[in-house]
Short mmCIF file of C-alpha atoms in Angstrom, two decimals:
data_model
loop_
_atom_site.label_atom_id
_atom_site.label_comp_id
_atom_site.label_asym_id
_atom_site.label_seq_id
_atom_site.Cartn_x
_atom_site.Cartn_y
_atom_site.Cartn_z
CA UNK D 1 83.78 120.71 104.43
CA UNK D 2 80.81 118.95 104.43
CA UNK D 3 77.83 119.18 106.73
CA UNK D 4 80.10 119.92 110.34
CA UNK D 5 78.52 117.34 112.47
CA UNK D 6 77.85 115.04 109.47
CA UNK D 7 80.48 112.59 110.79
CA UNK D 8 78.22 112.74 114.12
CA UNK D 9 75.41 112.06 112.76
CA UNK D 10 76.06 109.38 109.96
CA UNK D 11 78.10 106.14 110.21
CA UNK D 12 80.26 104.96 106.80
CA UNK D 13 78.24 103.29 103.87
CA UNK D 14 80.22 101.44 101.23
CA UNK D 15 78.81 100.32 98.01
CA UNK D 16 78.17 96.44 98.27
CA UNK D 17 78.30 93.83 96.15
CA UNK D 18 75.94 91.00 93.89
CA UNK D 19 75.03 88.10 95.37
CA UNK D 20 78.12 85.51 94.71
CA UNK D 21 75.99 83.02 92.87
CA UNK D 22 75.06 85.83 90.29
CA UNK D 23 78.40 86.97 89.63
CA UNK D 24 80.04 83.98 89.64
CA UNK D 25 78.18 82.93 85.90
CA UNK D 26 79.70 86.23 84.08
CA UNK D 27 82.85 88.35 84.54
CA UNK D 28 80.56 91.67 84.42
CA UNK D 29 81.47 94.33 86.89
CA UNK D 30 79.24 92.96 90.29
CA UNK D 31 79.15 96.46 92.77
CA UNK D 32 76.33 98.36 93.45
CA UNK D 33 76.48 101.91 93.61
CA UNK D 34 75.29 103.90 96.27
CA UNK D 35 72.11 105.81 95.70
CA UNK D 36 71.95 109.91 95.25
CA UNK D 37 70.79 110.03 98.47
CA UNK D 38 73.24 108.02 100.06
CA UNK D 39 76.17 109.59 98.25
CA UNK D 40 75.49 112.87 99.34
CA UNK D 41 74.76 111.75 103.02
CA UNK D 42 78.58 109.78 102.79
CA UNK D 43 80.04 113.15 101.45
CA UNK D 44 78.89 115.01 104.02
CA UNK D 45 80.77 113.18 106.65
CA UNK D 46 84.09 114.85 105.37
CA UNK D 47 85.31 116.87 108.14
CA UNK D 48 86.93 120.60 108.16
CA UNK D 49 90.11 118.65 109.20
CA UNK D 50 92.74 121.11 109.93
CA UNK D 51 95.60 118.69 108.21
CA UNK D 52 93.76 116.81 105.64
CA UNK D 53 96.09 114.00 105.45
CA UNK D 54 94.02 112.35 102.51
CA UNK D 55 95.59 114.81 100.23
CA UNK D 56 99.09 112.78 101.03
CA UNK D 57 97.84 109.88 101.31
CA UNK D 58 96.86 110.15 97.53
CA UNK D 59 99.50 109.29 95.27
CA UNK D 60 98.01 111.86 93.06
CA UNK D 61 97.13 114.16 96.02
CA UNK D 62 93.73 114.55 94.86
CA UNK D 63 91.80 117.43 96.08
CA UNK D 64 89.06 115.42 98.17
CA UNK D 65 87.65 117.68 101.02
CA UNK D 66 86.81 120.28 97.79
CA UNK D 67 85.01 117.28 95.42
CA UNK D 68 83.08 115.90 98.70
CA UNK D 69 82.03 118.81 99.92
CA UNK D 70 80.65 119.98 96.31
CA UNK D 71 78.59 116.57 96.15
CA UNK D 72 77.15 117.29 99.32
CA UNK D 73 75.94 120.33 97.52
CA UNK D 74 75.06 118.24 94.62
CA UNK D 75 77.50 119.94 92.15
CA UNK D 76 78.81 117.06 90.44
CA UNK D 77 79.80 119.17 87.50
CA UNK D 78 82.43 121.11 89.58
CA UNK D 79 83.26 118.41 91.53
CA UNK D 80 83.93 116.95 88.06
CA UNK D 81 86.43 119.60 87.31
CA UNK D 82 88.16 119.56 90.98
CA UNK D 83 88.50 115.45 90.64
CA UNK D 84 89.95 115.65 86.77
CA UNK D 85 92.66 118.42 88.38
CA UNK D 86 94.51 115.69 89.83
CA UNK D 87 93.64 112.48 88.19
CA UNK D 88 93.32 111.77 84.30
CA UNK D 89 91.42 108.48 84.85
CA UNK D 90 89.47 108.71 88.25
CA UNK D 91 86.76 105.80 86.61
CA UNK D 92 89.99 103.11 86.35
CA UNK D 93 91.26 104.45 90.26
CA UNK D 94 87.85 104.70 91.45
CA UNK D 95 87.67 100.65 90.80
CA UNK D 96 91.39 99.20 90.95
CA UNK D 97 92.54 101.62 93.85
CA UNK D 98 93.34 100.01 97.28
CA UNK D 99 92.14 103.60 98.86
CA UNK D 100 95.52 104.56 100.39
CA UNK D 101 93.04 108.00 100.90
CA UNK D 102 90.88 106.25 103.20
CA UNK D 103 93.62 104.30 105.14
CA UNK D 104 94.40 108.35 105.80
CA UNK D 105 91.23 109.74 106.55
CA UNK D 106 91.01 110.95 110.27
CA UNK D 107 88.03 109.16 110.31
CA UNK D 108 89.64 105.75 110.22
CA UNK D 109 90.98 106.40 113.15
CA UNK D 110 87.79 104.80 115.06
CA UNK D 111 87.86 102.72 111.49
CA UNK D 112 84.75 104.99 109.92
CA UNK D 113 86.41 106.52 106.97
CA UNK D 114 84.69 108.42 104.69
CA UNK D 115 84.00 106.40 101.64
CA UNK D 116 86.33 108.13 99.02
CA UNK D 117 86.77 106.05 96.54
CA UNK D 118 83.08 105.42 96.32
CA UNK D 119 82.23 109.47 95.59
CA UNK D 120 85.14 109.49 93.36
CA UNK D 121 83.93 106.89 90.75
CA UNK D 122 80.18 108.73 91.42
CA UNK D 123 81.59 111.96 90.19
CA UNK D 124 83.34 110.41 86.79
CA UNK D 125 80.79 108.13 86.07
CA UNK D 126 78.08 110.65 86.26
CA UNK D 127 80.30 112.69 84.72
CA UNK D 128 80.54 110.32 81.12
CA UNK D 129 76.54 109.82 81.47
CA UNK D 130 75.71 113.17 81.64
CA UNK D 131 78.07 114.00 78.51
CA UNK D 132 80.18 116.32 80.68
CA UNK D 133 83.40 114.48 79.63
CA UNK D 134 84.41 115.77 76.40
CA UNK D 135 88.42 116.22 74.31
CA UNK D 136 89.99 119.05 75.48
CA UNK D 137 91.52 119.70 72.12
CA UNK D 138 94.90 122.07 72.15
CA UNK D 139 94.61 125.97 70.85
CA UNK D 140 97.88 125.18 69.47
CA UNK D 141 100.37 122.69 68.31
CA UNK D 142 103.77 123.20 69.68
CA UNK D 143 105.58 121.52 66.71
CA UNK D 144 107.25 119.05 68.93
CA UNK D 145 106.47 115.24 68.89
CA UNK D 146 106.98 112.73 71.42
CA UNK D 147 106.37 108.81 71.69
CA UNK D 148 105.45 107.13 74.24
CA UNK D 149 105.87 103.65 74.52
CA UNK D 150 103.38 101.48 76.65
CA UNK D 151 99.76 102.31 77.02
CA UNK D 152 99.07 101.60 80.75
CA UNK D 153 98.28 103.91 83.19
CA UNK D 154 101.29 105.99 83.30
CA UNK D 155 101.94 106.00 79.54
CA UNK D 156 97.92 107.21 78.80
CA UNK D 157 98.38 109.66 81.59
CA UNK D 158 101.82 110.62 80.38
CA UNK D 159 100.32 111.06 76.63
CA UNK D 160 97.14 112.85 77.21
CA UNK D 161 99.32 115.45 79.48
CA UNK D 162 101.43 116.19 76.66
CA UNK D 163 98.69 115.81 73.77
CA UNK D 164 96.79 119.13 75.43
CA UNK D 165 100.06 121.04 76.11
CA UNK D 166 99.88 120.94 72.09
CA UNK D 167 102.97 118.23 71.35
CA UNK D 168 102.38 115.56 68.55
CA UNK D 169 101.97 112.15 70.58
CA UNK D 170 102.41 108.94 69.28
CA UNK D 171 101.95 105.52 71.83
CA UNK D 172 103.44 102.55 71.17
CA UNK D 173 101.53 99.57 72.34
CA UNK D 174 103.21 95.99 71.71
CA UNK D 175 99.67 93.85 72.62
CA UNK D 176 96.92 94.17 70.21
CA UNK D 177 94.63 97.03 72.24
CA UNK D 178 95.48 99.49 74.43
CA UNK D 179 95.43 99.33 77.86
CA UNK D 180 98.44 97.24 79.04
CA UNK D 181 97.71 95.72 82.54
CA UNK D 182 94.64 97.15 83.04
CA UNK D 183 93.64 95.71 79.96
CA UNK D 184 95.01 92.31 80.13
CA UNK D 185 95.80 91.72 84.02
CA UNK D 186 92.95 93.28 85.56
CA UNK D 187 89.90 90.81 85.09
CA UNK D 188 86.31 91.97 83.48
CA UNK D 189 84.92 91.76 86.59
CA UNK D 190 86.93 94.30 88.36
CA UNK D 191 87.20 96.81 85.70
CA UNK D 192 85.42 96.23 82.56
CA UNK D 193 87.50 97.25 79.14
CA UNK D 194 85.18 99.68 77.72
CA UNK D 195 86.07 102.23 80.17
CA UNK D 196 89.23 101.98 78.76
CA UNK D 197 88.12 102.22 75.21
CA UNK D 198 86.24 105.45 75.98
CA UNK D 199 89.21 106.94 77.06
CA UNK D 200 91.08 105.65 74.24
CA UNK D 201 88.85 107.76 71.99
CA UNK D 202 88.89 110.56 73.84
CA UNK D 203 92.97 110.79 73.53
CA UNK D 204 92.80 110.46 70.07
CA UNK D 205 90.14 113.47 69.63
CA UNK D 206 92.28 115.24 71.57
CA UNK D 207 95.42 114.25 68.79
CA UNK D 208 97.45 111.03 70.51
CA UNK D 209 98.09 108.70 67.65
CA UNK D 210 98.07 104.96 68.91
CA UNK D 211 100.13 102.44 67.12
CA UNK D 212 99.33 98.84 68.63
CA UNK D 213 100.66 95.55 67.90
CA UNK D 214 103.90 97.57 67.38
CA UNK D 215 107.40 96.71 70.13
CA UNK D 216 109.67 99.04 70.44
CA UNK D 217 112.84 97.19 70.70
CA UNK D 218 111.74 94.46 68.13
CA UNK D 219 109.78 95.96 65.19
CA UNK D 220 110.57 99.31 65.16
CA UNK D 221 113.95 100.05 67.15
CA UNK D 222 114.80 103.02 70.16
CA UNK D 223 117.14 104.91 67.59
CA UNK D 224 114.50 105.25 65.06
CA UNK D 225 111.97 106.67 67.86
CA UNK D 226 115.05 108.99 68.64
CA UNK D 227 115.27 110.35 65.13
CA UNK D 228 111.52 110.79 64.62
CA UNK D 229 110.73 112.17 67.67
CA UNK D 230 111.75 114.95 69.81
CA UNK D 231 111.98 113.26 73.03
CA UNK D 232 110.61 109.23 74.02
CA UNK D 233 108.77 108.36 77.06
CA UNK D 234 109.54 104.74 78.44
CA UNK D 235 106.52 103.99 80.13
CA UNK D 236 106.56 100.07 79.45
CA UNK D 237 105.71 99.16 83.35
CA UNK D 238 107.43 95.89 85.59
CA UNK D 239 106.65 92.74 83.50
CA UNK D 240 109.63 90.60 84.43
CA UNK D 241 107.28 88.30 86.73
CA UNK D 242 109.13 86.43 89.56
CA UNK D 243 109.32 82.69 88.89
CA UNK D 244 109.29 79.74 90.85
CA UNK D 245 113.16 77.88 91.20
CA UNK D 246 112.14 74.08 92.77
CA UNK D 247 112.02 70.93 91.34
CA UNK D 248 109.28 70.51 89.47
CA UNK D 249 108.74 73.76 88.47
CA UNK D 250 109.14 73.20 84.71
CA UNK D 251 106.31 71.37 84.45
CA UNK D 252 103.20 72.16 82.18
CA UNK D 253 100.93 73.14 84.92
CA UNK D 254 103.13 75.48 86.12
CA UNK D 255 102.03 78.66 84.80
CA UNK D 256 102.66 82.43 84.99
CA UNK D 257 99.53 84.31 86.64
CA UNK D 258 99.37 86.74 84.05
CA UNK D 259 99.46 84.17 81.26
CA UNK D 260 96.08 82.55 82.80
CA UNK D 261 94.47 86.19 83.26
CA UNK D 262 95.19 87.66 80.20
CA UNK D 263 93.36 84.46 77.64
CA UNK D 264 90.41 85.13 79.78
CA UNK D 265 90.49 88.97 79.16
CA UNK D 266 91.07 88.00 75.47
CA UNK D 267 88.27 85.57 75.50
CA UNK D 268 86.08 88.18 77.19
CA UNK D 269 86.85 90.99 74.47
CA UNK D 270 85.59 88.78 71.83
CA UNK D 271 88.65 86.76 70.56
CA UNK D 272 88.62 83.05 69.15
CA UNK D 273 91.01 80.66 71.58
CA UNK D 274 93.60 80.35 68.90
CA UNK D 275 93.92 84.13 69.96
CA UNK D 276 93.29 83.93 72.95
CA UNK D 277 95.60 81.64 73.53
CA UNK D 278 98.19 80.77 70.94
CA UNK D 279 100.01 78.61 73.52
CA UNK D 280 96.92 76.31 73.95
CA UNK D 281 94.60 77.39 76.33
CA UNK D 282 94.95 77.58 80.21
CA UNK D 283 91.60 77.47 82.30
CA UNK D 284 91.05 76.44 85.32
CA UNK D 285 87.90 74.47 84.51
CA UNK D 286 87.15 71.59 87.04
CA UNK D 287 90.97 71.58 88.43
CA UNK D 288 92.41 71.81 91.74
CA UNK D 289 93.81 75.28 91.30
CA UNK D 290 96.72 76.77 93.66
CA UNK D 291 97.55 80.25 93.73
CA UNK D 292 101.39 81.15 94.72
CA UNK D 293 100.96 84.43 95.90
CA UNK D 294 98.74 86.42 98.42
CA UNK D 295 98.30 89.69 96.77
CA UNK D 296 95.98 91.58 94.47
CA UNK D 297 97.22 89.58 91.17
CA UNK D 298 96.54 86.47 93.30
CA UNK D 299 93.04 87.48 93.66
CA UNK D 300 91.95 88.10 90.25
CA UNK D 301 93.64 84.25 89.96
CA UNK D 302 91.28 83.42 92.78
CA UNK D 303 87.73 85.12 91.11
CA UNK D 304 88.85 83.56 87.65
CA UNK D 305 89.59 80.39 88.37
CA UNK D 306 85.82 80.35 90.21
CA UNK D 307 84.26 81.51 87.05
CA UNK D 308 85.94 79.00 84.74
CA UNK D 309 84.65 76.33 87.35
CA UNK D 310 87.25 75.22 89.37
CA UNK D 311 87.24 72.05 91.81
CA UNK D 312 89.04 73.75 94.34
CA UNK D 313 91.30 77.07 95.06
CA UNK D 314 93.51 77.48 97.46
CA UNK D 315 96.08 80.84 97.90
CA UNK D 316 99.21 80.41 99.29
CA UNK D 317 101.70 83.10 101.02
CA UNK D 318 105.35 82.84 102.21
CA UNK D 319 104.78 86.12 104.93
CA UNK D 320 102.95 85.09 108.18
CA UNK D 321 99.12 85.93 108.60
CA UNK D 322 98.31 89.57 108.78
CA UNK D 323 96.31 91.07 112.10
CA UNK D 324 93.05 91.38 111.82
CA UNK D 325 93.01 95.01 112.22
CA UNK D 326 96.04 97.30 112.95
CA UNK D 327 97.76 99.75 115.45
CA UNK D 328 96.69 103.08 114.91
CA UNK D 329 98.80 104.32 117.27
CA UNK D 330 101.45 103.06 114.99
CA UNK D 331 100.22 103.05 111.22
CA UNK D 332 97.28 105.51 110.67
CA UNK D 333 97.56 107.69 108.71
CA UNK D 334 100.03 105.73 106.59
CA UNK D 335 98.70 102.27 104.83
CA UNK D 336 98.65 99.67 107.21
CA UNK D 337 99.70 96.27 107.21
CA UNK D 338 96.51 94.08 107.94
CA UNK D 339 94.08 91.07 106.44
CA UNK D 340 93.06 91.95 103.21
CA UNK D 341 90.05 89.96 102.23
CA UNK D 342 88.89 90.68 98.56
CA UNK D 343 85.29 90.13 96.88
CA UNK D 344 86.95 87.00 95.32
CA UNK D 345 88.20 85.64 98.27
CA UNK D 346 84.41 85.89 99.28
CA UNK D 347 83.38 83.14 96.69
CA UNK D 348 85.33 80.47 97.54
CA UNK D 349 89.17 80.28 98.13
CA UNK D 350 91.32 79.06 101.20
CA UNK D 351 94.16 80.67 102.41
CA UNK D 352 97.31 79.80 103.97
CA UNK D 353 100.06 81.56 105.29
CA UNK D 354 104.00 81.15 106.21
CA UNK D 355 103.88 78.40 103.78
CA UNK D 356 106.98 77.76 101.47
CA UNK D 357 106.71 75.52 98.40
CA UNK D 358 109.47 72.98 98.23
CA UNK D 359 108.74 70.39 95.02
CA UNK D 360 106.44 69.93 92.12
CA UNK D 361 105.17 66.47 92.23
CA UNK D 362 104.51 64.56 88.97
CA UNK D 363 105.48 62.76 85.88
CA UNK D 364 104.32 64.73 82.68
CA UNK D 365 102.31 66.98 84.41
CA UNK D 366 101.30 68.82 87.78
CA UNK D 367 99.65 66.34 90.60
CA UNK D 368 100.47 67.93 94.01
CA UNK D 369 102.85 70.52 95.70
CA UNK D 370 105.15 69.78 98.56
CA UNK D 371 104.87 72.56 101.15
CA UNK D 372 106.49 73.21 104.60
CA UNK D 373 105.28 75.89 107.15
CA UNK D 374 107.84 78.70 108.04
CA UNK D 375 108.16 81.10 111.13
CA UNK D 376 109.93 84.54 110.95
CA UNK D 377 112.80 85.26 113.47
CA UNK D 378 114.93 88.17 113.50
CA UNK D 379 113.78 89.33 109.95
CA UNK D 380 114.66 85.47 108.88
CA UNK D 381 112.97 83.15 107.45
CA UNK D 382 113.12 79.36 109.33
CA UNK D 383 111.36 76.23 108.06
CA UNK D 384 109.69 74.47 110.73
CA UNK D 385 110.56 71.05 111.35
CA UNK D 386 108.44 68.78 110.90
CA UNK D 387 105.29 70.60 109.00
CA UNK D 388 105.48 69.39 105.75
CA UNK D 389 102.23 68.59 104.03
CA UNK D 390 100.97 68.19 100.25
CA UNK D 391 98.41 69.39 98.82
CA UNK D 392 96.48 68.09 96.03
CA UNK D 393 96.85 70.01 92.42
CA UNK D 394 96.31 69.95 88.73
CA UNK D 395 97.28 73.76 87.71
CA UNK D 396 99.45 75.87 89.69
CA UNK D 397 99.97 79.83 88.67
CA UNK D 398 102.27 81.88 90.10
CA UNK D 399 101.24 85.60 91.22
CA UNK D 400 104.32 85.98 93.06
CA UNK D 401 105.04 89.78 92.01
CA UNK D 402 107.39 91.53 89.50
CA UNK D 403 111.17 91.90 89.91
CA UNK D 404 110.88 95.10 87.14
CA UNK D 405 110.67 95.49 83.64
CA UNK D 406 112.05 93.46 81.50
CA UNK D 407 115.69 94.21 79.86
CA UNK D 408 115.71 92.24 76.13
CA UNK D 409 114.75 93.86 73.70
CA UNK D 410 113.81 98.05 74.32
CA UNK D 411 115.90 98.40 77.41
CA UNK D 412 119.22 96.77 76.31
CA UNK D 413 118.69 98.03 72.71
CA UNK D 414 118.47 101.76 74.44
CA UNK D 415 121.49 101.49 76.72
CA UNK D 416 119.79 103.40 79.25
CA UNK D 417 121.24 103.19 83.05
CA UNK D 418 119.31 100.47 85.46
CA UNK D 419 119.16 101.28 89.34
CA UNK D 420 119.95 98.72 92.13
CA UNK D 421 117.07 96.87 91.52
CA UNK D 422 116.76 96.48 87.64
CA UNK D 423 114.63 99.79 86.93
CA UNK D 424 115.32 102.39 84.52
CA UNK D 425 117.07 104.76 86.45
CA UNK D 426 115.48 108.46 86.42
CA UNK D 427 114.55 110.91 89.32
CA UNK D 428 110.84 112.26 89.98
CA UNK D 429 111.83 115.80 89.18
CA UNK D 430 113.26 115.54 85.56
CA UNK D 431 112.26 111.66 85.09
CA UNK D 432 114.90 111.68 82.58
CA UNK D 433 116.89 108.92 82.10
CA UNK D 434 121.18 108.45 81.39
CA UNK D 435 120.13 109.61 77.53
CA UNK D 436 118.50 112.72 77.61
CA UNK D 437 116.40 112.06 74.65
CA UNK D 438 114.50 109.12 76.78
CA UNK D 439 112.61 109.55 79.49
CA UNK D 440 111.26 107.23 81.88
CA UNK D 441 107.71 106.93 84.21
CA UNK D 442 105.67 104.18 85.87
CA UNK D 443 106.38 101.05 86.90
CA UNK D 444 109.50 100.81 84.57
CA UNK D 445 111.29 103.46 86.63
CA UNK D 446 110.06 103.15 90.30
CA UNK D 447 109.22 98.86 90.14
CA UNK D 448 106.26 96.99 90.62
CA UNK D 449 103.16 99.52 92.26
CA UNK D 450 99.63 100.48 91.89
CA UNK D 451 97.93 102.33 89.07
CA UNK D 452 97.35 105.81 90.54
CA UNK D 453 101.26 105.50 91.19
CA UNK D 454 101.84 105.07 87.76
CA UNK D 455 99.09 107.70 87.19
CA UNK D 456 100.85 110.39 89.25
CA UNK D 457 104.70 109.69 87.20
CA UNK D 458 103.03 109.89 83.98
CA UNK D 459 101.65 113.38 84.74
CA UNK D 460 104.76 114.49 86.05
CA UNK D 461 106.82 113.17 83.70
CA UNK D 462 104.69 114.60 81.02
CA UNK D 463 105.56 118.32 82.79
CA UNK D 464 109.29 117.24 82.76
CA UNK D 465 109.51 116.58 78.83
CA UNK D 466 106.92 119.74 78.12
CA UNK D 467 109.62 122.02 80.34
CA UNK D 468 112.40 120.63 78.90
CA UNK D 469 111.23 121.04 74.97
CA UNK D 470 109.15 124.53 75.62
CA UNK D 471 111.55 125.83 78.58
CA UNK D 472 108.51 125.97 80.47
CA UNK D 473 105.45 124.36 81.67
CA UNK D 474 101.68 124.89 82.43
CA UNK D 475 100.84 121.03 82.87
CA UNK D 476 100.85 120.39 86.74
CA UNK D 477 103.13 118.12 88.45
#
């Protein structure tokens, strides 16, 4: 794969990013893609590895030695083909994607991976501007119909599957475009929306009907999917967002992370604030801003409230600091537990860690947040005595994760069976759920995770319900 001693010869080059005081006035995507030149000199570090463990580190076990080495030959348009195999949407995983590839590489073993996800959004990209990416419109219609109900990542993976194995498919969006997290959690300036637009249009040249602004479970119910449709797809993802149970949490200030990013993603597509925000509107806009929460929903928290002008940010975690950099000898090639610092972090944000929240402070609204520092013993949790402190703040959101998807409305209406932890119960062979008439992919069924997750169940799921209405299937798993 590759040039052979192109890994000798060449150290890793990432794509880097706009100066901070440029990006910081817009929410326009801010990373600079490598040059031709460079590209092809990063693909050619890909080595003839005799266990390519970047196939398995891939969620959706893309094909990567193959699509690198044909970029090295400057053959995007196969490369093209060889990347689109595996992955519906390699523009949205080629941006959003923590790389779980590249945590596998052999290279990052002496921490000089190749630079997948770089190539990969080269390919697709190049791949929509030279007009390469085009429907791929069925021969034939099957006669069967299925909905599918949520239009994230595992839902428009799900749908498209299914659409060119010649079924009828009709998604059910309840927000007002399509998209669902990725539309509304991920901010502008990671992924902007038009990428999911194009998409959009392709799906419906290729025959998915989308009906948005439409909740299954509210205004149209599950039993009236089930007698319209052959078979239903839950693919509605974790929204249930963990809350915050102290004194003082009730207070106006106190606000959902998701709630905060998705007016600015409104505001962004072009809507007026009573849109936008119907609840009055949230911004962050010469506050001091806390983030509860140290991961990647956290960090869009962190880059918004920057743009929208923010006195001060500070991100807070309950886990103790990462390492700098971790154990080979231990992790590699799985994903590694280490410091993450993201491109918002970069503008302006301090972090603290081991730090549990203990009170709201304030009248009518937020004014500061009583903390105490914790240490971690035998898998426990301890507060340490004596390390309280208070920090200043006049808007607190909380990016503390999901605790799955939520049950009023579509699930309990449904009566399908929950697991242990609140998901719609359904293996990853069949992905059918306790009715056999609904099936279930994404976050709703495995919990909280990332998007080429959610990417991989939809395409498998999409194989289930094609083998189980045809008897057989040509849609890969």
């Amino acid at each position: 794969m590759g040039k052979e001693t192109g890994f000798l010869e060449l150290d890793r080059q990432d794509r880097v990013y706009g100066p901070v005081d440029d990006r910081l006035k817009n929410y326009k995507e801010f990373v600079i893609p490598l040059s031709a030149e460079t590209l092809k000199d990063q693909a050619s570090r890909c080595m003839n590895c005799g266990v390519p463990h970047c196939h398995t580190g891939c969620p959706v076990n893309n094909i990567i030695p193959d699509w690198n080495h044909l970029v090295y030959e400057d053959d995007f348009r196969n490369a093209l083909e060889v990347l689109h195999s595996t992955n519906n949407f390699p523009e949205f995983t080629g941006r959003i994607c923590p790389a779980p590839c590249e945590a596998a590489c052999t290279l990052n073993i002496i921490d000089q991976p190749v630079t997948i996800k770089s190539i990969e959004c080269a390919i697709v990209d190049k791949g929509w501007a030279e007009g390469w990416i085009t429907p791929k419109v069925p021969a034939q219609k099957t006669g069967k119909s299925v909905a599918v109900v949520g239009s994230g990542p595992s839902g428009l993976a799900c749908a498209q599957q299914l659409a060119r194995a010649g079924h009828s498919v009709t998604v059910f969006e309840k927000n007002d475009r399509v998209g669902g997290l990725m539309r509304y959690g991920i901010p502008d300036f990671k992924m902007e929306k038009h990428l999911i637009n194009r998409r959009a249009a392709q799906m419906e040249a290729e025959g998915v009907v989308f009906k948005t602004s439409v909740e299954v479970g509210v205004s149209v119910s599950v039993n009236s999917l089930k007698e319209n449709f052959d078979a239903v797809v839950f693919a509605g993802g974790a929204e249930d967002a963990r809350r915050m149970d102290i004194p003082g949490a009730e207070l106006p200030s106190v606000r959902l992370a998701m709630e905060f990013l998705m007016q600015q993603n409104k505001r962004n597509a072009g809507d007026d604030e009573m849109r936008a925000a119907p609840r009055g509107s949230l911004t962050a806009t010469g506050k001091h801003v806390i983030v509860i929460g140290g991961g990647d929903t956290g960090s869009d928290c962190v880059g918004t409230s920057n743009r929208q002008g923010a006195a001060s940010v500070t991100q807070l975690e309950i886990m103790p600091k990462p390492p700098e950099h971790e154990d080979k000898a231990l992790s590699w090639p799985f994903w590694p537990l280490k410091l993450r610092t993201s491109s918002s972090h970069e503008e302006g944000c301090e972090r603290d860690w081991a730090v549990l929240t203990k009170r709201v402070i304030g009248d009518n609204d937020v004014k500061a947040l009583e903390c105490v520092r914790v240490e971690w013993k035998d898998g426990k949790m301890h507060e340490v005595p004596g390390s309280e402190f208070t920090l200043q703040a006049d808007l607190i959101l909380l990016a503390m994760g999901f605790v799955g998807p939520r049950k009023a409305g579509m699930l309990d209406q449904s009566g399908v069976d929950l697991d242990p932890r609140g998901n719609v119960k359904a293996d990853t062979e069949k992905y059918q759920t306790s009715d056999p008439a609904i099936y279930a992919c994404g976050d709703m069924r495995r919990g909280q995770s990332l998007v080429v997750w959610a990417i991989r169940e939809g395409r498998q799921c999409a194989r289930a319900v094609d083998e189980a209405l045809m008897g057989a299937s040509q849609l890969p798993r």
